[in-house]
Coordinates of C-alpha atoms in Angstrom, one line a residue:
Chain H
M1 CA 97.3 23.6 90.9
K2 CA 99.2 21.9 92.8
S3 CA 98.7 18.9 90.5
D4 CA 99.0 19.8 87.7
R5 CA 102.5 21.5 87.5
F6 CA 103.7 17.2 89.0
D7 CA 101.2 15.8 86.2
E8 CA 102.6 18.0 83.5
L9 CA 106.2 17.0 84.9
M10 CA 105.7 13.2 85.1
R11 CA 104.3 13.4 81.1
N12 CA 107.9 15.4 80.2
R13 CA 109.5 12.6 81.6
A14 CA 107.5 10.2 80.0
R15 CA 108.0 11.9 76.5
Q16 CA 112.3 11.9 77.4
E17 CA 111.6 8.1 78.5
K18 CA 114.1 5.4 76.5
I19 CA 111.4 1.5 76.4
T20 CA 111.3 -0.1 74.1
V21 CA 109.7 -3.3 73.9
R22 CA 112.3 -6.0 74.1
H23 CA 113.3 -8.7 70.7
E24 CA 111.4 -11.5 71.8
T25 CA 108.2 -10.0 72.9
D26 CA 108.6 -8.0 69.2
L27 CA 109.1 -11.8 68.2
L28 CA 105.8 -12.8 69.4
F29 CA 103.7 -9.3 68.7
Q30 CA 104.3 -10.3 65.0
N31 CA 103.6 -13.2 65.1
A32 CA 100.2 -12.8 66.3
M33 CA 99.7 -10.6 64.2
K34 CA 100.2 -13.2 61.7
R35 CA 98.1 -15.2 63.2
A36 CA 95.0 -13.1 62.7
R37 CA 95.4 -12.0 59.6
V38 CA 95.6 -15.4 58.6
E39 CA 92.6 -15.7 60.2
A40 CA 91.0 -12.6 59.2
A41 CA 91.6 -13.7 55.9
R42 CA 89.5 -16.9 56.4
Q43 CA 86.8 -15.0 58.0
P44 CA 84.1 -15.3 56.4
E45 CA 81.9 -11.9 56.8
P46 CA 80.0 -11.7 60.4
I47 CA 76.5 -11.9 59.8
R48 CA 73.8 -8.7 61.0
E49 CA 70.6 -11.9 61.7
K50 CA 73.4 -14.5 63.0
S51 CA 75.0 -12.2 65.2
S52 CA 71.7 -11.5 66.9
R53 CA 71.1 -15.7 67.1
K54 CA 74.4 -15.6 68.9
A55 CA 73.1 -12.6 71.0
W56 CA 70.2 -14.4 72.0
A57 CA 71.2 -17.3 73.1
I58 CA 74.2 -15.8 74.7
V59 CA 71.3 -13.6 77.2
A60 CA 69.7 -17.3 77.6
A61 CA 72.9 -18.9 78.9
E62 CA 73.6 -15.5 81.4
C63 CA 69.3 -15.8 83.1
I64 CA 69.9 -20.1 83.3
A65 CA 73.1 -20.3 85.2
A66 CA 72.4 -17.3 87.1
E67 CA 69.0 -19.3 87.7
C68 CA 71.6 -21.9 88.5
I69 CA 73.9 -19.9 90.7
A70 CA 70.2 -19.0 92.3
A71 CA 69.2 -23.0 92.7
A72 CA 72.3 -23.3 94.4
V73 CA 73.0 -20.6 96.4
L74 CA 69.7 -22.0 98.0
L75 CA 70.6 -25.2 98.9
L76 CA 73.9 -24.8 100.2
W77 CA 73.1 -21.6 102.4
A78 CA 71.4 -23.4 104.9
P79 CA 72.8 -25.7 105.3
V80 CA 76.2 -24.3 105.9
C81 CA 75.3 -22.2 108.3
D82 CA 73.8 -25.9 109.9
V83 CA 76.1 -27.1 110.3
T84 CA 79.2 -24.9 111.3
R85 CA 76.7 -23.8 114.0
Q86 CA 77.0 -27.0 115.5
S87 CA 80.7 -28.2 114.8
A88 CA 83.2 -27.8 117.4
V89 CA 85.8 -26.5 114.4
Q90 CA 87.8 -23.3 114.9
R91 CA 85.3 -21.9 113.0
Q92 CA 82.7 -22.7 115.3
T93 CA 79.3 -20.4 112.5
S94 CA 79.6 -19.1 109.6
H95 CA 77.0 -17.0 108.1
T96 CA 76.3 -16.2 104.4
V97 CA 74.7 -13.2 105.1
A98 CA 74.2 -10.9 102.0
M99 CA 74.7 -13.2 99.5
K100 CA 74.3 -11.7 96.5
P101 CA 70.6 -11.1 95.2
V102 CA 68.9 -12.0 92.2
T103 CA 66.2 -10.6 90.8
Q104 CA 65.0 -11.9 87.9
G105 CA 67.8 -13.9 86.6
V106 CA 70.2 -11.1 86.9
I107 CA 72.8 -10.7 89.3
N108 CA 72.8 -7.7 91.1
K109 CA 76.0 -5.3 91.1
S110 CA 76.5 -4.5 94.7
P111 CA 80.0 -6.3 97.0
S112 CA 79.1 -8.7 99.4
V113 CA 79.3 -9.9 103.0
R114 CA 79.9 -12.6 104.8
F115 CA 80.8 -12.6 108.8
D116 CA 82.4 -15.4 110.7
M117 CA 82.5 -16.1 114.2
V118 CA 85.1 -17.9 116.7
Y119 CA 85.9 -17.6 120.2
L120 CA 88.8 -19.4 121.7
Q121 CA 90.2 -18.9 124.7
N122 CA 89.5 -15.5 126.6
T123 CA 89.2 -14.2 122.5
V124 CA 85.9 -13.2 120.4
T125 CA 86.7 -13.2 117.1
L126 CA 84.3 -11.8 114.2
E127 CA 85.9 -12.2 111.0
G128 CA 84.1 -10.5 108.5
R129 CA 85.0 -10.7 104.0
F130 CA 84.2 -7.8 101.9
E131 CA 84.1 -7.9 97.7
N132 CA 83.5 -6.2 95.4
L133 CA 84.2 -8.4 92.3
V134 CA 81.6 -7.4 90.5
D135 CA 80.8 -4.0 90.2
D136 CA 82.3 -1.3 88.7
D137 CA 81.7 2.0 91.2
T138 CA 83.7 1.8 95.0
W139 CA 81.9 1.3 98.0
L140 CA 82.1 1.6 101.1
V141 CA 80.3 -0.8 103.6
Q142 CA 79.9 0.6 107.5
C143 CA 79.7 -1.7 109.9
E144 CA 78.4 -2.1 114.4
A145 CA 78.7 -5.0 116.2
M146 CA 78.7 -6.1 120.0
L147 CA 78.7 -8.6 122.0
D148 CA 76.3 -9.6 124.6
Q149 CA 74.1 -6.1 124.6
P150 CA 72.7 -5.7 120.6
E151 CA 70.9 -2.9 121.9
Q152 CA 74.4 -0.3 122.3
M153 CA 75.7 -1.2 118.6
K154 CA 76.9 1.4 116.8
P155 CA 78.6 1.5 113.9
L156 CA 82.3 1.5 113.8
E157 CA 84.9 4.8 114.0
Y158 CA 85.2 3.3 109.9
V159 CA 83.9 2.4 107.0
I160 CA 85.1 -1.1 104.6
M161 CA 86.5 0.3 101.3
L162 CA 86.2 -1.4 98.4
E163 CA 87.2 -0.6 95.6
P164 CA 86.3 -2.4 92.0
G165 CA 87.8 -5.7 91.9
A166 CA 88.7 -5.5 95.2
E167 CA 88.4 -7.6 98.4
C168 CA 89.4 -8.4 101.9
V169 CA 88.9 -9.4 105.1
H170 CA 88.7 -7.0 108.8
Q171 CA 88.5 -8.5 111.7
M172 CA 86.9 -6.8 114.9
V173 CA 88.1 -8.2 117.9
W174 CA 87.0 -8.7 122.0
E175 CA 89.4 -10.1 124.4
N176 CA 89.3 -11.2 127.9
V177 CA 85.8 -13.1 127.4
D178 CA 84.8 -14.6 130.5
T179 CA 82.2 -16.3 129.8
Q180 CA 81.4 -19.5 128.7
Q181 CA 79.3 -18.8 125.5
A182 CA 80.3 -15.1 123.5
K183 CA 77.0 -13.9 121.8
V184 CA 78.2 -11.1 119.3
S185 CA 75.1 -9.4 117.0
W186 CA 76.3 -7.5 114.2
R187 CA 74.8 -5.8 111.2
Y188 CA 75.8 -4.0 108.7
T189 CA 75.0 -1.5 105.3
A190 CA 76.8 -0.2 101.5
Y191 CA 77.5 2.9 100.5
R192 CA 77.9 3.9 96.8
V193 CA 81.1 6.2 97.0
T194 CA 78.6 9.2 94.4
A195 CA 81.4 12.1 94.7
D196 CA 83.4 13.0 91.3
M197 CA 86.0 13.5 93.7
L198 CA 87.1 11.7 96.6
Y199 CA 90.2 14.0 98.7
W200 CA 92.5 12.2 100.9
L201 CA 93.7 13.9 103.8
D202 CA 98.2 14.3 103.8
G203 CA 98.9 12.9 107.4
E204 CA 97.3 11.7 110.6
V205 CA 93.6 14.2 111.0
L206 CA 94.9 16.9 113.4
S207 CA 93.3 17.7 116.7
P208 CA 92.6 21.0 118.1
T209 CA 95.9 20.6 120.3
D210 CA 97.4 20.5 117.6
E211 CA 99.8 23.4 115.0
D212 CA 98.7 23.3 111.7
Y213 CA 95.6 22.2 112.8
L214 CA 93.6 25.6 111.5
D215 CA 95.1 25.1 108.1
Q216 CA 94.1 21.3 107.8
Q217 CA 90.8 22.0 108.8
L218 CA 90.1 24.6 105.9
L219 CA 92.1 22.3 103.6
M220 CA 88.6 20.1 103.7
Q221 CA 86.4 22.9 103.9
D222 CA 87.7 23.3 100.2
A223 CA 87.4 19.5 99.3
F224 CA 84.3 19.2 101.5
E225 CA 82.7 22.9 99.4
T226 CA 83.6 21.2 95.3
Q227 CA 81.6 18.2 97.0
A228 CA 84.9 16.1 97.2
L229 CA 84.4 13.2 99.6
I230 CA 87.3 12.9 102.1
L231 CA 88.7 10.5 103.6
E232 CA 91.9 9.8 105.9
A233 CA 93.7 7.1 103.7
G234 CA 93.6 3.6 105.5
D235 CA 97.2 1.5 106.2
W236 CA 96.1 -1.5 103.8
S237 CA 97.9 -4.6 103.4
N238 CA 96.5 -5.0 99.5
G239 CA 96.1 -1.4 98.5
M240 CA 92.6 -1.6 97.3
A241 CA 90.5 -2.7 100.1
G242 CA 90.3 -1.7 104.1
P243 CA 89.6 0.0 107.4
V244 CA 89.6 3.9 106.5
R245 CA 87.3 6.9 107.8
V246 CA 85.1 9.7 106.1
L247 CA 86.0 13.1 107.6
L248 CA 84.5 16.2 107.4
P249 CA 85.9 20.1 109.0
D250 CA 84.6 20.0 112.7
Q251 CA 82.8 23.3 111.8
Y252 CA 80.4 20.9 109.6
I253 CA 79.9 18.1 112.7
D254 CA 79.7 20.4 115.6
E255 CA 76.4 22.4 113.5
H256 CA 75.2 18.9 112.1
A257 CA 75.4 17.3 115.3
E258 CA 72.6 15.1 114.7
L259 CA 73.6 13.1 111.8
S260 CA 76.1 10.7 111.6
V261 CA 79.1 12.0 108.6
V262 CA 78.2 8.6 106.1
E263 CA 74.1 9.7 107.5
Y264 CA 75.8 13.7 105.5
C265 CA 78.0 11.5 102.9
V266 CA 74.4 10.5 102.0
Q267 CA 72.1 14.0 102.3
N268 CA 74.8 15.8 100.1
G269 CA 74.9 13.7 97.3
L270 CA 78.2 11.9 98.5
L271 CA 77.1 8.8 98.9
E272 CA 74.1 6.2 97.8
D273 CA 72.2 4.9 100.3
G274 CA 73.0 0.5 99.1
S275 CA 70.9 -0.8 102.0
Q276 CA 68.6 -2.4 99.5
L277 CA 71.4 -4.6 97.2
C278 CA 73.7 -5.2 100.6
S279 CA 72.9 -4.8 104.2
G280 CA 72.1 -7.0 106.9
E281 CA 71.9 -7.7 110.0
D282 CA 72.0 -11.3 112.4
T283 CA 72.8 -12.8 116.3
A284 CA 75.2 -15.9 116.7
I285 CA 76.3 -18.2 119.7
C286 CA 79.2 -19.4 120.0
T287 CA 81.0 -22.0 122.6
K288 CA 84.3 -20.8 124.9
L289 CA 86.8 -23.2 122.8
Q290 CA 90.3 -23.9 124.5
Chain S
M1 CA 89.6 -0.1 58.5
E2 CA 92.0 -0.9 56.1
R3 CA 93.8 -3.6 57.0
A4 CA 97.4 -2.6 55.4
L5 CA 96.9 0.5 57.9
L6 CA 95.9 -2.0 61.4
D7 CA 99.1 -4.1 60.9
E8 CA 100.8 -0.2 60.9
Q9 CA 99.1 1.0 63.5
L10 CA 99.0 -2.2 65.5
W11 CA 102.8 -2.1 65.1
I12 CA 103.2 2.3 66.1
L13 CA 101.4 1.0 69.4
R14 CA 102.3 -2.1 71.1
D15 CA 104.0 -0.6 73.4
S16 CA 101.0 1.6 75.2
M17 CA 99.3 -2.0 74.0
L18 CA 101.9 -4.6 76.8
R19 CA 102.0 -0.7 78.7
V20 CA 98.3 -1.8 79.1
A21 CA 98.9 -5.2 79.6
I22 CA 100.9 -5.9 82.2
S23 CA 99.9 -3.2 84.4
I24 CA 96.7 -5.3 85.1
L25 CA 98.2 -8.5 84.7
H26 CA 101.6 -7.8 85.5
H27 CA 102.4 -11.2 84.7
R28 CA 104.3 -11.5 81.2
Q29 CA 103.0 -14.5 79.9
N30 CA 99.7 -13.7 80.3
A31 CA 99.9 -9.7 79.1
E32 CA 101.6 -11.7 76.3
D33 CA 98.7 -13.5 75.0
A34 CA 96.4 -10.4 75.9
V35 CA 97.7 -8.8 73.3
S36 CA 97.9 -11.3 71.0
N37 CA 93.7 -12.3 71.8
A38 CA 94.0 -8.0 71.7
I39 CA 95.6 -8.8 68.3
L40 CA 93.1 -11.3 66.6
Q41 CA 90.1 -8.7 68.2
A42 CA 91.4 -5.8 66.7
Y43 CA 91.4 -7.9 63.0
R44 CA 88.1 -9.4 63.7
K45 CA 86.3 -5.7 65.0
R46 CA 87.8 -3.9 62.6
D47 CA 85.1 -3.7 60.3
S48 CA 83.3 -2.0 63.4
L49 CA 85.4 1.1 64.0
R50 CA 83.8 3.9 62.3
N51 CA 85.8 6.2 63.2
D52 CA 90.2 5.6 62.5
D53 CA 91.1 9.0 64.9
A54 CA 89.6 6.6 67.3
L55 CA 91.9 3.5 66.7
K56 CA 94.4 3.9 69.4
S57 CA 91.8 3.9 72.8
W58 CA 89.9 1.5 70.8
L59 CA 93.0 -1.3 70.9
L60 CA 93.5 0.1 74.5
R61 CA 90.2 -1.0 75.1
I62 CA 90.1 -4.2 73.8
T63 CA 93.8 -5.2 74.8
A64 CA 92.2 -3.9 78.6
N65 CA 89.1 -5.9 77.7
C66 CA 91.1 -9.1 77.1
C67 CA 93.2 -8.7 80.6
Y68 CA 89.9 -8.4 82.5
D69 CA 88.7 -11.7 80.7
L70 CA 92.3 -13.5 81.4
V71 CA 92.0 -12.2 84.8
R72 CA 88.5 -14.1 85.3
K73 CA 89.9 -16.6 84.3
D74 CA 92.4 -16.9 86.5
K75 CA 91.6 -16.6 88.9
R76 CA 89.2 -18.4 88.4
E77 CA 91.2 -21.4 87.6
R78 CA 94.2 -20.9 90.6
G79 CA 92.8 -17.8 92.2
Y80 CA 93.9 -13.7 91.1
A81 CA 96.4 -13.7 93.9
E82 CA 98.8 -16.9 92.6
G83 CA 98.3 -16.0 88.4
L84 CA 100.0 -12.5 89.6
Q85 CA 104.7 -12.3 89.4
P86 CA 106.4 -9.7 89.4
G87 CA 108.2 -8.6 87.0
V88 CA 108.0 -6.3 83.7
Q89 CA 110.3 -8.7 81.5
M90 CA 108.9 -7.4 78.4
F91 CA 110.1 -3.5 78.1
D92 CA 113.8 -3.2 78.1
Y93 CA 114.3 0.3 80.3
Q94 CA 116.6 2.1 82.6
E95 CA 116.2 2.4 86.6
N96 CA 114.9 4.5 88.6
T97 CA 112.0 5.6 85.1
L98 CA 109.1 6.4 85.8
F99 CA 108.1 3.8 84.1
D100 CA 110.5 1.5 86.5
M101 CA 108.2 3.4 90.0
L102 CA 104.8 2.6 88.2
T103 CA 105.6 -1.1 87.8
R104 CA 106.1 -0.3 91.7
L105 CA 102.5 1.0 92.4
P106 CA 100.0 -1.2 93.6
L107 CA 98.5 -2.4 89.6
P108 CA 95.5 -0.7 89.4
L109 CA 97.8 3.2 90.3
M110 CA 99.9 2.1 87.9
Q111 CA 96.9 1.3 85.3
V112 CA 95.6 4.9 85.8
L113 CA 99.1 6.5 86.0
N114 CA 100.5 4.7 82.6
L115 CA 97.6 5.6 80.0
Y116 CA 97.4 9.6 82.0
Y117 CA 100.8 10.6 81.8
Y118 CA 102.2 7.9 78.8
E119 CA 99.2 8.1 76.9
N120 CA 98.2 11.4 77.6
Y121 CA 94.2 10.4 78.3
S122 CA 91.9 12.3 80.1
T123 CA 90.2 10.7 83.3
A124 CA 86.7 10.0 81.6
E125 CA 88.8 8.7 78.5
I126 CA 90.7 6.6 80.7
A127 CA 87.0 5.9 82.4
D128 CA 86.3 4.6 79.3
I129 CA 89.2 2.7 78.0
L130 CA 89.3 0.9 81.6
G131 CA 85.5 0.6 82.2
L132 CA 85.7 2.9 85.6
S133 CA 84.2 5.6 86.8
G134 CA 85.0 8.6 86.6
A135 CA 85.4 8.6 89.8
T136 CA 87.0 5.4 90.6
V137 CA 90.0 7.2 88.1
R138 CA 90.0 10.2 90.1
M139 CA 90.4 8.3 93.5
R140 CA 93.5 6.0 92.1
M141 CA 95.2 8.9 90.2
T142 CA 95.7 11.3 93.3
R143 CA 96.3 7.7 95.0
G144 CA 98.2 6.7 92.4
R145 CA 100.4 10.4 92.5
K146 CA 100.5 10.5 96.8
L147 CA 102.4 7.0 96.5
L148 CA 105.1 9.4 92.7
K149 CA 105.5 12.3 95.4
Q150 CA 106.8 9.8 97.9
M151 CA 109.0 7.3 95.8
L152 CA 110.7 10.3 94.5
Q153 CA 111.1 12.0 97.9
E154 CA 112.7 9.2 98.6
G155 CA 115.7 9.1 96.0
E156 CA 117.5 12.0 94.0
E157 CA 115.4 13.7 93.7
A158 CA 114.1 15.9 96.1
D159 CA 114.7 18.8 94.6
E160 CA 113.3 18.4 91.7
I161 CA 109.2 17.7 93.5
R162 CA 110.2 19.4 96.6
S163 CA 107.9 22.8 95.5
F164 CA 105.0 20.1 95.2

């Protein structure tokens, strides 16, 4: 395996490298150890009953905090939406259509999505803010948006990938719009990545007329047969979140034309439908700002 | 666990703990704070460690958790992006070493590659230490390797890695 050979080489390098902790950091480290020893000497042995009580106190506090968050969400959500829809500031609409749902005092682990829209001069911009700050899994968010004709909405070719702890902003832009008002409809659904392996395509996706097309298809086929989710690396500014295309070998796409790539991946257990936790749709109308 | 043994092992493993902290925080002072907190936690919780053989991964997990606590705190107070600062000035190391290259990778990639190459952990063990899913660790490994190969190819070591 090529990766195994590379890893072996890197581990050998790591073993040979001399990395030493600087003296001043070592002094801090020694001080921390001294403080810890002093504290440990003072600290009585933990009493199980107390720990248990503390744990219950934490659970209760968490439940109260979650209830407070839910109340705050309910109080803040509607006015923000209304006020911003009526105001003539640059950010004309503010839709928080996927607040983290709160169920029985527990905040569900899922990404959150928020859309803002602005119609400035002849350009309509729909800006999505995507966050995955509370879940340890990687998520893909599939979006679709359409100007003026919501019935023609279809998913974008790419999805927004969100690794744990990642967030990003992504814009969809319509230029040369020439009406006084613009109506944009959008919809999104999140999918949890459940594939054990991810295969990142090396380079661009080739078309059948390209020289190495067949080699690339064979690599993708190998990856697919080992139950890997195949992804085309995106050009991301922050490295861990952004638009990326989910891919399948062309042969599978031809054989399953009735399914989208994402649907096919869900059927094959590479992705899990997370629409119960994170999905939404909305429409907004904005008046042109000069 | 005996206090003396913990003392000895903390000293031996201090560079591993610092490397984990810097790979998560990339901020000298925060990393030092996180390791100091991890030392305190290790002393407080030492009785909960049943198997001394698992000491290293236990310490690294505590270190990672202390780092995540600081990230959360930092994010609440200042915003994570502002809290990040370049520089890994806690260590003396030469340019163009593997460690030097790892410090130039995005932080999440550095985290997993550091544990994989320097600490010889498996992806499952790394997932456990960092509190991530196995799929996430493997994905970061794949992307980290790719970037590392690019860096090596752009450097003077093309011959060494040409076969990869």
